[in-house]
Tab-separated table of C-alpha atoms in Angstrom:
chain	number	residue	atom	x	y	z
A	119	UNK	CA	12.331	4.024	21.534
A	120	UNK	CA	9.580	4.413	18.914
A	121	UNK	CA	6.282	2.571	18.943
A	122	UNK	CA	7.429	-0.151	16.510
A	123	UNK	CA	10.525	-1.064	18.531
A	124	UNK	CA	8.527	-1.177	21.764
A	125	UNK	CA	6.087	-3.588	20.188
A	126	UNK	CA	8.816	-5.875	18.856
A	127	UNK	CA	10.591	-5.838	22.211
A	128	UNK	CA	7.429	-7.009	23.971
A	129	UNK	CA	6.836	-9.756	21.416
A	130	UNK	CA	10.467	-10.889	21.627
A	131	UNK	CA	9.973	-11.748	25.288
A	132	UNK	CA	7.901	-14.715	24.057
A	133	UNK	CA	5.008	-14.329	26.499
A	134	UNK	CA	2.647	-17.284	27.047
A	135	UNK	CA	-0.434	-15.092	26.937
A	136	UNK	CA	-1.566	-12.065	24.980
A	137	UNK	CA	-1.256	-8.811	26.888
A	138	UNK	CA	-4.324	-6.664	26.300
A	139	UNK	CA	-4.021	-2.913	26.694
A	140	UNK	CA	-7.743	-2.494	26.021
A	141	UNK	CA	-10.229	-4.229	28.352
A	142	UNK	CA	-13.007	-4.189	25.772
A	143	UNK	CA	-10.821	-5.990	23.220
A	144	UNK	CA	-9.910	-8.537	25.900
A	145	UNK	CA	-13.599	-9.116	26.639
A	146	UNK	CA	-14.384	-9.728	22.959
A	147	UNK	CA	-11.382	-12.017	22.472
A	148	UNK	CA	-12.317	-14.079	25.523
A	149	UNK	CA	-15.927	-14.381	24.388
A	150	UNK	CA	-14.942	-15.606	20.923
A	151	UNK	CA	-11.453	-17.145	21.018
A	152	UNK	CA	-10.824	-18.637	24.479
A	153	UNK	CA	-10.895	-22.249	23.305
A	154	UNK	CA	-9.856	-23.870	26.593
A	155	UNK	CA	-12.009	-21.615	28.777
A	156	UNK	CA	-9.211	-20.626	31.147
A	157	UNK	CA	-10.048	-16.929	31.048
A	158	UNK	CA	-6.918	-16.039	29.092
A	159	UNK	CA	-5.880	-15.912	25.445
A	160	UNK	CA	-2.681	-17.857	24.932
A	161	UNK	CA	-0.288	-17.008	22.118
A	162	UNK	CA	-1.284	-20.324	20.517
A	163	UNK	CA	-4.988	-19.412	20.661
A	164	UNK	CA	-4.256	-15.983	19.186
A	165	UNK	CA	-2.389	-17.546	16.259
A	166	UNK	CA	-5.518	-19.540	15.389
A	167	UNK	CA	-7.454	-16.311	14.759
A	168	UNK	CA	-7.555	-15.778	10.997
A	169	UNK	CA	-10.384	-13.229	10.847
A	170	UNK	CA	-12.061	-10.703	13.113
A	171	UNK	CA	-15.046	-10.557	10.732
A	172	UNK	CA	-17.423	-7.896	12.123
A	173	UNK	CA	-16.770	-8.486	15.822
A	174	UNK	CA	-15.815	-4.858	16.415
A	175	UNK	CA	-18.261	-3.092	14.099
A	176	UNK	CA	-20.078	-0.189	15.806
A	177	UNK	CA	-18.143	-0.743	19.036
A	178	UNK	CA	-17.683	2.708	20.571
A	179	UNK	CA	-15.577	1.528	23.538
A	180	UNK	CA	-12.479	0.069	21.870
A	181	UNK	CA	-9.507	2.437	21.767
A	182	UNK	CA	-6.730	0.097	20.622
A	183	UNK	CA	-6.543	-2.941	18.370
A	184	UNK	CA	-2.866	-3.565	19.096
A	185	UNK	CA	-3.616	-7.152	20.149
A	186	UNK	CA	-4.139	-7.979	16.473
A	187	UNK	CA	-0.339	-8.194	16.290
A	188	UNK	CA	-0.562	-11.667	17.876
A	189	UNK	CA	-3.207	-13.015	15.481
A	190	UNK	CA	-3.055	-14.570	12.015
A	191	UNK	CA	-5.684	-12.415	10.336
A	192	UNK	CA	-5.110	-12.207	6.597
A	193	UNK	CA	-7.116	-9.122	5.643
A	194	UNK	CA	-8.213	-5.821	7.107
A	195	UNK	CA	-10.824	-3.500	5.632
A	196	UNK	CA	-12.684	-0.332	6.466
A	197	UNK	CA	-15.939	-2.250	6.875
A	198	UNK	CA	-14.460	-4.145	9.852
A	199	UNK	CA	-13.988	-0.941	11.852
A	200	UNK	CA	-17.235	0.783	10.870
A	201	UNK	CA	-18.653	2.820	13.712
A	202	UNK	CA	-15.577	2.495	15.941
A	203	UNK	CA	-15.701	6.135	16.967
A	204	UNK	CA	-13.192	5.732	19.830
A	205	UNK	CA	-10.529	3.757	17.944
A	206	UNK	CA	-7.090	5.361	18.231
A	207	UNK	CA	-4.484	2.658	17.544
A	208	UNK	CA	-4.118	-0.414	15.317
A	209	UNK	CA	-1.278	-2.894	14.786
A	210	UNK	CA	-1.564	-5.119	11.702
A	211	UNK	CA	0.203	-8.502	12.031
A	212	UNK	CA	2.727	-10.283	9.828
A	213	UNK	CA	-0.026	-12.486	8.393
A	214	UNK	CA	-1.790	-9.622	6.597
A	215	UNK	CA	-2.046	-10.215	2.849
A	216	UNK	CA	-4.582	-7.567	1.858
A	217	UNK	CA	-5.935	-4.278	3.126
A	218	UNK	CA	-8.779	-2.203	1.752
A	219	UNK	CA	-8.800	1.139	-0.022
A	220	UNK	CA	-9.213	4.109	2.321
A	221	UNK	CA	-9.097	1.757	5.293
A	222	UNK	CA	-9.135	4.605	7.775
A	223	UNK	CA	-11.834	6.671	6.127
A	224	UNK	CA	-12.406	8.975	3.219
A	225	UNK	CA	-14.903	9.665	0.462
A	226	UNK	CA	-17.993	7.504	1.075
A	227	UNK	CA	-16.227	5.091	3.401
A	228	UNK	CA	-16.889	4.781	7.115
A	229	UNK	CA	-14.634	6.973	9.196
A	230	UNK	CA	-12.711	6.363	12.405
A	231	UNK	CA	-12.441	9.979	13.564
A	232	UNK	CA	-9.918	9.519	16.390
A	233	UNK	CA	-7.386	7.242	14.687
A	234	UNK	CA	-3.878	8.343	15.672
A	235	UNK	CA	-1.410	5.469	15.238
A	236	UNK	CA	-1.140	2.527	12.840
A	237	UNK	CA	1.765	0.075	12.658
A	238	UNK	CA	2.114	-2.501	9.885
A	239	UNK	CA	4.444	-5.306	10.896
A	240	UNK	CA	6.493	-6.872	8.107
A	241	UNK	CA	3.964	-8.804	6.040
A	242	UNK	CA	3.117	-10.304	2.650
A	243	UNK	CA	2.181	-7.019	0.996
A	244	UNK	CA	4.423	-5.043	-1.341
A	245	UNK	CA	1.802	-2.492	-2.430
A	246	UNK	CA	-0.198	-0.186	-0.161
A	247	UNK	CA	-3.669	0.513	-1.615
A	248	UNK	CA	-5.161	3.903	-2.390
A	249	UNK	CA	-5.840	6.310	0.451
A	250	UNK	CA	-4.792	3.925	3.235
A	251	UNK	CA	-3.346	6.487	5.658
A	252	UNK	CA	-5.476	9.484	4.753
A	253	UNK	CA	-6.941	10.162	8.215
A	254	UNK	CA	-4.173	8.853	10.502
A	255	UNK	CA	-3.211	11.830	12.641
A	256	UNK	CA	0.044	11.075	14.448
A	257	UNK	CA	2.041	8.003	13.410
A	258	UNK	CA	2.063	5.468	10.563
A	259	UNK	CA	4.758	2.799	10.208
A	260	UNK	CA	5.212	0.975	6.886
A	261	UNK	CA	7.334	-2.214	6.699
A	262	UNK	CA	10.546	-2.826	4.787
A	263	UNK	CA	8.873	-4.911	2.089
A	264	UNK	CA	6.807	-2.059	0.629
A	265	UNK	CA	7.685	-1.464	-3.017
A	266	UNK	CA	4.851	0.794	-4.179
A	267	UNK	CA	2.025	2.998	-2.956
A	268	UNK	CA	-1.389	3.560	-4.494
A	269	UNK	CA	-3.083	6.891	-5.117
A	270	UNK	CA	-2.504	9.534	-2.433
A	271	UNK	CA	-0.241	7.340	-0.293
A	272	UNK	CA	1.749	8.154	1.727
A	273	UNK	CA	-0.306	11.237	2.426
A	274	UNK	CA	2.052	12.602	5.106
A	275	UNK	CA	-1.038	13.773	6.957
A	276	UNK	CA	0.317	12.048	10.059
A	277	UNK	CA	2.884	14.003	12.066
A	278	UNK	CA	5.337	11.097	11.636
A	279	UNK	CA	5.365	8.705	8.690
A	280	UNK	CA	7.919	5.876	8.789
A	281	UNK	CA	8.870	3.924	5.667
A	282	UNK	CA	11.338	1.124	6.428
A	283	UNK	CA	12.036	0.198	2.801
A	284	UNK	CA	15.700	0.822	1.992
A	285	UNK	CA	14.900	1.509	-1.665
A	286	UNK	CA	12.406	4.354	-2.167
A	287	UNK	CA	9.072	2.801	-3.188
A	288	UNK	CA	7.090	3.964	-6.205
A	289	UNK	CA	4.789	6.743	-5.043
A	290	UNK	CA	3.471	8.904	-7.865
A	291	UNK	CA	0.963	10.873	-5.789
A	292	UNK	CA	0.293	11.758	-2.162
A	293	UNK	CA	2.686	13.640	0.125
A	294	UNK	CA	0.299	16.581	0.346
A	295	UNK	CA	0.313	16.642	4.149
A	296	UNK	CA	2.650	18.590	6.389
A	297	UNK	CA	4.127	15.705	8.392
A	298	UNK	CA	7.710	14.443	8.428
A	299	UNK	CA	9.003	11.286	6.767
A	300	UNK	CA	11.496	8.977	8.486
A	301	UNK	CA	13.438	6.401	6.457
A	302	UNK	CA	16.428	4.071	7.051
A	303	UNK	CA	19.499	6.149	7.896
A	304	UNK	CA	21.498	4.829	4.964
A	305	UNK	CA	18.677	5.663	2.546
A	306	UNK	CA	18.000	9.301	3.431
A	307	UNK	CA	19.875	10.698	0.452
A	308	UNK	CA	18.278	8.196	-1.933
A	309	UNK	CA	14.821	9.311	-0.791
A	310	UNK	CA	15.731	12.990	-1.052
A	311	UNK	CA	16.902	12.453	-4.647
A	312	UNK	CA	14.074	10.092	-5.652
A	313	UNK	CA	11.645	11.373	-8.271
A	314	UNK	CA	8.873	10.205	-5.968
A	315	UNK	CA	10.008	11.937	-2.769
A	316	UNK	CA	12.264	14.833	-3.786
A	317	UNK	CA	9.458	17.387	-3.412
A	318	UNK	CA	9.459	16.752	0.349
A	319	UNK	CA	13.244	16.426	0.671
A	320	UNK	CA	13.337	19.027	3.424
A	321	UNK	CA	11.079	16.825	5.574
A	322	UNK	CA	12.929	13.526	5.159
A	323	UNK	CA	14.928	12.444	8.199
A	324	UNK	CA	16.916	9.399	9.418
A	325	UNK	CA	14.843	6.761	11.186
A	326	UNK	CA	17.258	6.930	14.119
A	327	UNK	CA	15.990	10.447	14.827
A	328	UNK	CA	12.379	9.336	15.127
A	329	UNK	CA	11.461	8.993	18.789
A	330	UNK	CA	7.698	8.912	18.680
A	331	UNK	CA	6.350	7.612	21.985
């Protein structure tokens, strides 16, 4: 089971409280969002979170921001993860409506040198901005609703890039990396023949064959 399916399976269990896989993130959530003071973050409390502002800036302890999946944050930018030199994983929730250019580093932007995995749950966005996945090393998962990519996206710098859109999105640049691309099983041939993805046809595989842990 790949990372995305594991996440959905956990959320489908309808837990009463957020499960934190990072104690430092739990500490920050409790300090800022525990409205009833019971020492836990309920799913209802998490849904009231619409912004993380700069709560995590320059935090060198946080390794995962997967708990964001339970929030209602509407935007995510590179400036919100500035100085997070230990950050490895991020899950962006269904409420996301905008993300910044080069979110995970590049050019003059702040970098997150250890970032390995990023999952975007199905959200309100149809376009992925320029350079979004440039420094993600292992796994990036794009939702079904993506219709177009900005400059140099998807980069295929990650070992595994997943695009869940059944129709190949517009992607005029990017794909310079050496990673593999996984797409819906029924769409493999369409991607291989697409003017946007045909140059990496030999590295396009059915999503059912992706078993990234």
